[in-house]
Coordinates of N, CA and C in Angstrom, one line a residue:
X1 N 0.8 -1.2 0.0 CA 0.0 0.0 0.0 C 0.8 1.3 0.0
X2 N 0.2 2.4 0.1 CA 0.9 3.7 0.0 C 1.9 4.0 1.1
X3 N 1.8 3.3 2.2 CA 2.7 3.6 3.3 C 4.2 3.2 2.9
X4 N 4.3 2.4 1.9 CA 5.6 1.9 1.5 C 6.2 2.8 0.4
X5 N 5.6 3.8 0.1 CA 6.1 4.8 -0.9 C 6.9 5.9 -0.2
X6 N 8.2 6.0 -0.5 CA 9.0 7.0 0.1 C 10.1 7.4 -0.8
X7 N 10.7 8.6 -0.5 CA 11.6 9.3 -1.5 C 12.8 8.5 -1.9
X8 N 13.4 7.8 -0.9 CA 14.6 7.1 -1.3 C 14.4 5.9 -2.2
X9 N 13.2 5.4 -2.2 CA 12.9 4.2 -3.1 C 12.5 4.6 -4.5
X10 N 12.1 5.9 -4.6 CA 11.6 6.3 -5.9 C 12.6 6.0 -7.1
X11 N 13.9 6.4 -6.9 CA 14.8 6.1 -8.1 C 15.2 4.6 -8.2
X12 N 14.7 3.8 -7.2 CA 15.2 2.4 -7.2 C 14.1 1.4 -7.5
X13 N 12.9 1.9 -7.7 CA 11.8 0.9 -7.9 C 10.7 1.5 -8.7
X14 N 9.7 0.7 -9.1 CA 8.5 1.1 -9.8 C 7.3 0.6 -8.9
X15 N 6.5 1.5 -8.6 CA 5.3 1.2 -7.7 C 4.2 0.7 -8.5
X16 N 4.1 -0.7 -8.6 CA 3.1 -1.3 -9.3 C 1.7 -1.2 -8.7
X17 N 1.7 -0.9 -7.4 CA 0.4 -0.8 -6.7 C 0.6 0.3 -5.6
X18 N -0.1 1.4 -5.8 CA 0.2 2.6 -5.0 C -0.6 2.6 -3.7
X19 N -1.7 1.9 -3.6 CA -2.4 1.9 -2.3 C -3.4 0.7 -2.3
X20 N -3.7 0.2 -1.1 CA -4.7 -0.8 -1.0 C -6.1 -0.3 -0.8
X21 N -6.2 1.1 -0.7 CA -7.5 1.7 -0.5 C -8.5 1.3 -1.6
X22 N -8.0 1.2 -2.8 CA -8.8 0.9 -4.0 C -9.2 -0.5 -4.1
X23 N -8.9 -1.3 -3.1 CA -9.3 -2.8 -3.2 C -10.7 -3.1 -2.8
X24 N -11.5 -2.1 -2.4 CA -12.8 -2.4 -1.8 C -13.9 -1.6 -2.6
X25 N -15.1 -2.1 -2.7 CA -16.1 -1.5 -3.5 C -16.6 -0.2 -3.0
X26 N -16.4 0.1 -1.7 CA -16.9 1.4 -1.2 C -15.8 2.5 -1.3
X27 N -14.7 2.3 -2.0 CA -13.7 3.3 -2.1 C -14.2 4.5 -2.9
X28 N -13.8 5.6 -2.6 CA -14.3 6.9 -3.2 C -13.3 7.3 -4.4
X29 N -13.9 7.5 -5.5 CA -13.1 8.0 -6.7 C -12.3 9.3 -6.4
X30 N -12.9 10.1 -5.5 CA -12.2 11.4 -5.2 C -10.9 11.2 -4.5
X31 N -10.8 10.1 -3.7 CA -9.6 9.7 -3.1 C -8.5 9.4 -4.1
X32 N -8.9 8.7 -5.2 CA -8.0 8.4 -6.3 C -7.5 9.7 -7.0
X33 N -8.4 10.7 -7.1 CA -8.1 11.9 -7.7 C -7.0 12.6 -6.9
X34 N -7.2 12.6 -5.6 CA -6.2 13.3 -4.7 C -4.9 12.5 -4.7
X35 N -4.9 11.2 -4.7 CA -3.7 10.4 -4.8 C -2.9 10.8 -6.0
X36 N -3.6 10.9 -7.2 CA -2.9 11.3 -8.4 C -2.4 12.7 -8.3
X37 N -3.1 13.6 -7.8 CA -2.7 15.0 -7.7 C -1.5 15.1 -6.8
X38 N -1.3 14.3 -5.8 CA -0.2 14.4 -4.9 C 1.0 13.6 -5.4
X39 N 0.7 12.3 -5.7 CA 1.8 11.4 -6.1 C 2.6 11.8 -7.4
X40 N 1.9 12.3 -8.4 CA 2.5 12.6 -9.6 C 3.5 13.8 -9.6
X41 N 3.5 14.5 -8.5 CA 4.5 15.5 -8.4 C 5.9 14.9 -8.0
X42 N 5.8 13.6 -7.5 CA 7.0 13.0 -7.0 C 7.2 11.6 -7.6
X43 N 6.1 10.9 -7.9 CA 6.2 9.5 -8.3 C 5.4 9.3 -9.6
X44 N 5.9 9.6 -10.7 CA 5.2 9.5 -12.0 C 4.8 8.0 -12.4
X45 N 5.6 7.1 -12.0 CA 5.4 5.7 -12.3 C 4.7 5.0 -11.2
X46 N 3.4 4.8 -11.3 CA 2.6 4.0 -10.3 C 1.3 3.5 -11.0
X47 N 0.7 2.6 -10.4 CA -0.6 2.1 -11.0 C -1.6 1.8 -9.9
X48 N -2.8 1.6 -10.3 CA -3.9 1.3 -9.4 C -5.1 0.8 -10.2
X49 N -6.1 0.3 -9.5 CA -7.3 -0.2 -10.1 C -8.5 0.6 -9.6
X50 N -9.3 1.2 -10.5 CA -10.6 1.8 -10.1 C -11.6 0.7 -9.8
X51 N -12.2 0.8 -8.6 CA -13.3 -0.1 -8.2 C -14.6 0.5 -8.8
X52 N -14.6 0.6 -10.1 CA -15.7 1.2 -10.8 C -16.7 0.2 -11.3
X53 N -18.0 0.6 -11.2 CA -19.1 -0.2 -11.7 C -19.2 0.0 -13.2
X54 N -19.7 -0.9 -14.0 CA -19.8 -0.8 -15.4 C -20.5 0.5 -15.8
X55 N -19.9 1.3 -16.7 CA -20.4 2.5 -17.2 C -20.0 3.7 -16.4
X56 N -19.3 3.5 -15.2 CA -19.0 4.7 -14.4 C -17.7 5.3 -14.8
X57 N -17.8 6.1 -15.9 CA -16.6 6.7 -16.4 C -15.9 7.7 -15.5
X58 N -16.7 8.4 -14.7 CA -16.1 9.3 -13.7 C -15.2 8.5 -12.7
X59 N -15.6 7.4 -12.3 CA -14.8 6.6 -11.3 C -13.6 6.1 -12.0
X60 N -13.7 5.5 -13.2 CA -12.6 4.9 -13.9 C -11.5 6.0 -14.2
X61 N -11.9 7.2 -14.7 CA -11.0 8.2 -15.0 C -10.3 8.8 -13.8
X62 N -11.0 8.7 -12.6 CA -10.4 9.2 -11.4 C -9.1 8.4 -11.1
X63 N -9.0 7.2 -11.6 CA -7.8 6.4 -11.2 C -6.8 6.3 -12.4
X64 N -7.0 7.1 -13.4 CA -6.0 7.0 -14.5 C -4.6 7.4 -14.0
X65 N -3.6 6.7 -14.5 CA -2.3 6.9 -14.1 C -1.4 6.4 -15.1
X66 N -0.1 6.3 -14.8 CA 0.9 5.7 -15.8 C 0.6 4.2 -15.9
X67 N 0.0 3.6 -14.9 CA -0.4 2.2 -15.0 C -1.9 2.1 -14.5
X68 N -2.6 1.1 -15.1 CA -4.0 0.9 -14.8 C -4.4 -0.5 -14.9
X69 N -5.1 -1.0 -13.9 CA -5.7 -2.3 -13.9 C -7.2 -2.2 -14.0
X70 N -7.8 -2.8 -15.1 CA -9.3 -2.8 -15.2 C -9.7 -4.2 -15.0
X71 N -10.2 -4.5 -13.8 CA -10.7 -5.8 -13.4 C -12.0 -6.1 -14.1
X72 N -12.3 -7.4 -14.4 CA -13.5 -7.8 -15.0 C -14.5 -8.5 -14.1
X73 N -14.0 -8.8 -12.9 CA -14.9 -9.4 -11.9 C -14.4 -9.2 -10.5
X74 N -15.1 -8.5 -9.7 CA -14.6 -8.2 -8.3 C -15.7 -7.8 -7.5
X75 N -15.9 -8.4 -6.3 CA -17.0 -8.1 -5.4 C -18.3 -8.0 -6.0
X76 N -18.6 -8.7 -7.0 CA -19.9 -8.8 -7.7 C -20.3 -7.4 -8.3
X77 N -19.3 -6.5 -8.5 CA -19.6 -5.3 -9.2 C -20.1 -5.5 -10.6
X78 N -19.5 -6.5 -11.2 CA -19.8 -6.9 -12.6 C -19.4 -8.4 -12.8
X79 N -19.9 -8.9 -13.9 CA -19.6 -10.3 -14.2 C -19.5 -10.4 -15.7
X80 N -18.3 -10.6 -16.2 CA -18.1 -10.6 -17.7 C -18.7 -11.7 -18.4
X81 N -19.3 -12.7 -17.6 CA -19.9 -13.8 -18.3 C -21.4 -13.6 -18.6
X82 N -21.9 -12.5 -18.0 CA -23.3 -12.2 -18.2 C -23.6 -11.5 -19.6
X83 N -24.8 -11.8 -20.2 CA -25.1 -11.0 -21.4 C -25.1 -9.5 -21.2
X84 N -24.8 -8.8 -22.2 CA -24.8 -7.4 -22.1 C -23.6 -6.7 -21.4
X85 N -22.6 -7.5 -21.0 CA -21.4 -7.0 -20.4 C -20.9 -5.8 -21.2
X86 N -20.5 -4.7 -20.6 CA -20.1 -3.5 -21.4 C -18.7 -3.6 -22.0
X87 N -18.5 -4.5 -22.9 CA -17.1 -4.6 -23.4 C -16.6 -3.4 -24.1
X88 N -17.5 -2.7 -24.8 CA -17.1 -1.5 -25.5 C -16.7 -0.4 -24.6
X89 N -17.4 -0.3 -23.4 CA -17.0 0.7 -22.4 C -15.6 0.4 -21.9
X90 N -15.4 -0.9 -21.6 CA -14.1 -1.3 -21.1 C -13.0 -0.9 -22.1
X91 N -13.3 -1.2 -23.4 CA -12.3 -0.9 -24.5 C -12.0 0.6 -24.5
X92 N -13.0 1.4 -24.4 CA -12.9 2.8 -24.5 C -12.0 3.3 -23.3
X93 N -12.2 2.8 -22.1 CA -11.3 3.2 -21.0 C -9.9 2.8 -21.2
X94 N -9.7 1.6 -21.7 CA -8.3 1.1 -22.0 C -7.6 1.9 -23.1
X95 N -8.4 2.3 -24.1 CA -7.8 3.1 -25.2 C -7.4 4.5 -24.6
X96 N -8.3 5.1 -23.8 CA -7.9 6.4 -23.2 C -6.7 6.2 -22.3
X97 N -6.7 5.2 -21.4 CA -5.6 5.0 -20.5 C -4.2 4.8 -21.2
X98 N -4.2 4.0 -22.3 CA -3.0 3.8 -23.1 C -2.5 5.1 -23.7
X99 N -3.5 5.9 -24.2 CA -3.1 7.1 -24.9 C -2.5 8.1 -23.9
X100 N -3.0 8.1 -22.6 CA -2.6 9.0 -21.6 C -1.2 8.6 -21.0
X101 N -0.9 7.3 -21.1 CA 0.2 6.7 -20.3 C 1.5 7.5 -20.5
X102 N 2.0 7.8 -21.7 CA 3.2 8.6 -21.8 C 3.2 10.0 -21.3
X103 N 2.0 10.6 -21.2 CA 1.9 11.9 -20.7 C 2.1 12.0 -19.2
X104 N 1.8 10.9 -18.5 CA 2.1 10.9 -17.0 C 3.6 10.9 -16.7
X105 N 4.4 10.6 -17.7 CA 5.8 10.6 -17.5 C 6.5 12.0 -17.9
X106 N 5.6 12.9 -18.2 CA 6.1 14.3 -18.5 C 5.9 15.2 -17.4
X107 N 5.5 16.4 -17.7 CA 5.3 17.5 -16.6 C 3.8 17.3 -16.1
X108 N 3.7 17.6 -14.8 CA 2.3 17.5 -14.2 C 2.0 18.8 -13.6
X109 N 0.9 19.4 -14.0 CA 0.5 20.7 -13.5 C -0.9 20.6 -12.8
X110 N -1.0 20.8 -11.5 CA -2.3 20.9 -10.9 C -3.0 22.2 -11.3
X111 N -4.3 22.1 -11.7 CA -5.0 23.3 -12.1 C -6.0 23.7 -11.1
X112 N -6.2 22.9 -10.0 CA -7.0 23.2 -8.9 C -6.3 22.8 -7.6
X113 N -6.7 23.2 -6.5 CA -6.1 22.7 -5.2 C -6.4 21.2 -5.1
X114 N -5.4 20.5 -4.5 CA -5.5 19.1 -4.3 C -6.2 18.8 -3.0
X115 N -7.5 18.9 -3.0 CA -8.3 18.7 -1.8 C -9.4 17.6 -2.0
X116 N -9.9 17.1 -0.9 CA -10.9 16.0 -1.0 C -12.3 16.5 -1.0
X117 N -12.5 17.8 -0.8 CA -13.9 18.3 -0.7 C -14.8 17.9 -1.9
X118 N -16.0 17.3 -1.5 CA -16.9 16.8 -2.5 C -17.7 17.9 -3.2
X119 N -17.5 19.2 -2.8 CA -18.2 20.3 -3.4 C -17.3 21.1 -4.3
X120 N -16.2 20.5 -4.7 CA -15.2 21.2 -5.5 C -15.0 20.5 -6.8
X121 N -14.1 21.1 -7.6 CA -13.6 20.5 -8.8 C -12.2 20.0 -8.6
X122 N -11.8 19.1 -9.4 CA -10.3 18.6 -9.4 C -9.9 18.6 -10.9
X123 N -8.8 19.3 -11.2 CA -8.3 19.3 -12.6 C -6.8 19.4 -12.6
X124 N -6.2 18.7 -13.6 CA -4.8 18.8 -13.8 C -4.4 18.7 -15.3
X125 N -3.2 19.1 -15.6 CA -2.7 19.1 -17.0 C -1.5 18.2 -17.0
X126 N -1.4 17.4 -18.1 CA -0.2 16.6 -18.4 C 0.4 17.1 -19.7
X127 N 1.8 17.2 -19.7 CA 2.4 17.8 -20.8 C 3.8 17.1 -21.1
X128 N 4.0 16.7 -22.3 CA 5.4 16.3 -22.7 C 6.0 17.6 -23.4
X129 N 6.9 18.3 -22.6 CA 7.3 19.6 -23.1 C 8.1 19.6 -24.4
X130 N 8.8 18.5 -24.7 CA 9.6 18.4 -25.9 C 8.7 18.3 -27.1
X131 N 7.6 17.5 -27.0 CA 6.7 17.3 -28.1 C 5.5 18.3 -28.1
X132 N 5.4 19.0 -27.0 CA 4.3 20.0 -26.8 C 2.9 19.3 -27.1
X133 N 2.7 18.2 -26.4 CA 1.4 17.5 -26.5 C 1.1 17.0 -25.1
X134 N -0.2 16.8 -24.8 CA -0.6 16.2 -23.5 C -2.1 16.1 -23.4
X135 N -2.6 16.3 -22.2 CA -4.0 16.2 -21.9 C -4.4 17.0 -20.7
X136 N -5.7 17.2 -20.6 CA -6.3 17.8 -19.4 C -7.4 17.0 -18.9
X137 N -7.4 16.6 -17.6 CA -8.5 15.9 -17.0 C -9.1 16.8 -15.9
X138 N -10.4 16.8 -15.9 CA -11.2 17.6 -15.0 C -12.4 16.8 -14.4
X139 N -12.7 17.0 -13.1 CA -13.7 16.3 -12.5 C -14.6 17.3 -11.7
X140 N -15.9 17.2 -12.0 CA -16.9 17.9 -11.2 C -17.4 16.9 -10.2
X141 N -17.2 17.2 -8.9 CA -17.5 16.2 -7.9 C -19.0 16.2 -7.5
X142 N -19.4 15.2 -6.7 CA -20.8 15.0 -6.6 C -21.6 16.2 -6.0
X143 N -21.0 16.9 -5.0 CA -21.7 18.0 -4.4 C -21.4 19.4 -4.9
X144 N -20.7 19.4 -6.0 CA -20.3 20.7 -6.6 C -21.4 21.4 -7.3
X145 N -21.7 22.7 -7.0 CA -22.7 23.5 -7.8 C -22.0 24.2 -8.9
X146 N -20.7 24.1 -9.1 CA -20.0 24.8 -10.1 C -20.2 24.1 -11.4
X147 N -20.7 24.8 -12.5 CA -21.0 24.2 -13.7 C -19.9 24.5 -14.8
X148 N -19.1 25.5 -14.6 CA -18.1 25.8 -15.6 C -16.9 26.5 -14.9
X149 N -15.8 26.4 -15.5 CA -14.6 27.1 -15.0 C -13.6 27.3 -16.1
X150 N -12.6 28.2 -15.9 CA -11.6 28.5 -16.8 C -10.2 28.3 -16.2
X151 N -9.4 27.5 -16.8 CA -8.1 27.1 -16.1 C -6.9 27.4 -17.0
X152 N -6.0 28.2 -16.5 CA -4.8 28.6 -17.3 C -3.9 27.4 -17.4
X153 N -3.4 27.1 -18.6 CA -2.5 26.0 -18.8 C -1.0 26.5 -18.7
X154 N -0.1 25.6 -18.6 CA 1.3 25.9 -18.4 C 2.2 25.2 -19.4
X155 N 3.4 25.8 -19.6 CA 4.5 25.2 -20.3 C 4.3 25.2 -21.8
X156 N 3.3 26.0 -22.4 CA 3.0 25.9 -23.8 C 3.9 27.0 -24.5
X157 N 3.8 26.9 -25.8 CA 4.5 27.9 -26.7 C 3.5 28.9 -27.1
X158 N 3.7 30.1 -26.6 CA 2.8 31.2 -26.7 C 2.5 31.6 -28.2
X159 N 3.4 31.3 -29.1 CA 3.3 31.7 -30.5 C 2.7 30.6 -31.3
X160 N 2.4 29.4 -30.7 CA 1.9 28.3 -31.5 C 0.4 28.1 -31.4
X161 N -0.2 27.4 -32.3 CA -1.6 27.0 -32.2 C -1.6 25.5 -31.7
X162 N -2.6 25.2 -30.9 CA -2.8 23.9 -30.3 C -4.2 23.3 -30.8
X163 N -4.1 22.1 -31.2 CA -5.4 21.4 -31.6 C -5.8 20.5 -30.4
X164 N -7.1 20.6 -30.1 CA -7.7 19.9 -28.9 C -8.7 18.9 -29.5
X165 N -8.9 17.8 -28.7 CA -9.8 16.8 -29.0 C -10.5 16.3 -27.8
X166 N -11.9 16.4 -27.8 CA -12.7 15.9 -26.7 C -12.8 14.4 -26.7
X167 N -12.4 13.7 -25.7 CA -12.4 12.3 -25.7 C -13.8 11.7 -25.7
X168 N -14.8 12.5 -25.2 CA -16.2 12.0 -25.1 C -17.0 12.1 -26.4
X169 N -16.9 13.2 -27.1 CA -17.7 13.4 -28.3 C -16.9 13.5 -29.6
X170 N -15.5 13.5 -29.4 CA -14.7 13.6 -30.6 C -14.6 15.0 -31.2
X171 N -15.2 16.0 -30.6 CA -15.1 17.3 -31.1 C -13.7 17.9 -31.1
X172 N -13.3 18.6 -32.1 CA -12.0 19.2 -32.2 C -12.0 20.7 -32.4
X173 N -11.0 21.4 -32.0 CA -10.9 22.8 -32.2 C -9.5 23.2 -31.9
X174 N -9.2 24.5 -32.3 CA -7.8 25.0 -32.1 C -7.9 26.3 -31.4
X175 N -6.8 26.6 -30.6 CA -6.6 27.9 -30.0 C -5.1 28.1 -29.8
X176 N -4.8 29.3 -29.4 CA -3.4 29.6 -29.3 C -2.8 29.3 -27.9
X177 N -1.5 29.1 -27.9 CA -0.8 28.9 -26.6 C -0.9 30.1 -25.7
X178 N -0.9 31.3 -26.3 CA -1.0 32.5 -25.5 C -2.3 32.6 -24.8
X179 N -3.4 32.3 -25.6 CA -4.7 32.4 -25.0 C -4.9 31.3 -23.9
X180 N -4.4 30.2 -24.1 CA -4.5 29.1 -23.1 C -3.8 29.4 -21.8
X181 N -2.6 30.1 -21.9 CA -1.8 30.4 -20.7 C -2.3 31.7 -20.1
X182 N -2.8 32.6 -20.8 CA -3.2 33.9 -20.3 C -4.7 34.0 -19.9
X183 N -5.6 33.5 -20.8 CA -7.0 33.6 -20.5 C -7.5 32.2 -19.9
X184 N -6.9 31.1 -20.4 CA -7.3 29.8 -19.9 C -8.1 29.0 -20.8
X185 N -8.3 27.7 -20.4 CA -9.1 26.8 -21.1 C -10.5 26.7 -20.4
X186 N -11.5 27.0 -21.1 CA -12.9 27.0 -20.6 C -13.5 25.6 -20.6
X187 N -14.0 25.1 -19.5 CA -14.6 23.8 -19.3 C -15.9 23.9 -18.7
X188 N -16.9 23.1 -19.1 CA -18.2 23.1 -18.5 C -18.6 21.6 -18.3
X189 N -19.4 21.4 -17.2 CA -20.0 20.1 -16.9 C -21.4 20.4 -16.3
X190 N -22.4 20.0 -17.0 CA -23.8 20.3 -16.5 C -24.2 19.4 -15.4
X191 N -23.6 18.2 -15.3 CA -24.1 17.2 -14.3 C -23.0 17.0 -13.3
X192 N -23.4 17.0 -12.0 CA -22.5 16.7 -10.9 C -22.0 15.2 -11.1
X193 N -20.8 15.0 -10.6 CA -20.1 13.7 -10.6 C -19.9 13.3 -12.1
X194 N -19.2 14.2 -12.8 CA -18.9 14.0 -14.2 C -17.5 14.4 -14.5
X195 N -17.0 14.1 -15.7 CA -15.6 14.3 -16.0 C -15.4 14.8 -17.4
X196 N -14.3 15.4 -17.7 CA -13.9 15.8 -19.0 C -12.4 15.4 -19.2
X197 N -12.2 14.9 -20.4 CA -10.8 14.5 -20.8 C -10.6 15.1 -22.2
X198 N -9.6 15.9 -22.3 CA -9.2 16.6 -23.5 C -7.7 16.3 -23.8
X199 N -7.5 15.9 -25.1 CA -6.1 15.7 -25.6 C -5.7 16.9 -26.4
X200 N -4.5 17.3 -26.4 CA -4.0 18.5 -27.2 C -2.6 18.2 -27.7
X201 N -2.3 19.0 -28.8 CA -1.0 18.9 -29.3 C -0.7 20.2 -30.1
X202 N 0.5 20.6 -30.1 CA 0.9 21.8 -30.9 C 0.9 21.4 -32.4
X203 N 0.3 22.4 -33.2 CA 0.3 22.2 -34.6 C 1.5 22.8 -35.2
X204 N 2.2 22.0 -36.1 CA 3.4 22.5 -36.8 C 3.0 23.5 -37.8
X205 N 1.7 23.4 -38.4 CA 1.2 24.3 -39.4 C -0.1 24.8 -38.8
X206 N -0.2 26.1 -38.5 CA -1.4 26.6 -37.9 C -2.6 26.6 -38.8
X207 N -2.4 26.4 -40.1 CA -3.5 26.4 -41.0 C -4.1 25.0 -41.1
X208 N -3.4 24.0 -40.5 CA -3.9 22.6 -40.5 C -4.8 22.4 -39.3
X209 N -6.1 22.2 -39.5 CA -7.1 22.1 -38.4 C -7.2 20.7 -37.9
X210 N -6.6 19.7 -38.5 CA -6.8 18.3 -38.1 C -5.8 17.9 -37.1
X211 N -6.2 17.0 -36.2 CA -5.3 16.4 -35.2 C -4.3 15.5 -35.8

């Protein structure tokens, strides 16, 4: 569990399991968010399993890290032998997690305070500075009345254009690095206990609108 994670061991080991807290069905996804927000400032290589029920994307994304275990049967939360098992949902989470994996080994920027409060948002930015690509994850927690926010990003090229892709609906758009760092990235979530995942990359040619 997490009590065995300490500074002297970081350069000498890979933490395949960051905490035993996530081993039980009543574990809170917000705890995983806080673990990620604290650990990735010091320990970018770690993994965990979300104890998420089928279709609970908020819970699954809360545990995204450089390593991820998606269990198919645990504590009767689901049974992959039953008809209608959400294989496509599982595949989508694995595709997202694999796409995110290299970004967790780059720069990590908290965009909100790292607190457990259920009436707040949690958001962070991942960035590979050499490639100028990464992702933003944001969570509107269950008791939050906040429906929208604007978050300034870090480490970007002010003179470059960046292409964004929404992982949920596939929508794409472009904006400048200067605007993202000075005015911020606008995010909205109409429903409490929901999440946003955006991928971005610097465009070599600002006239090219495709990712």
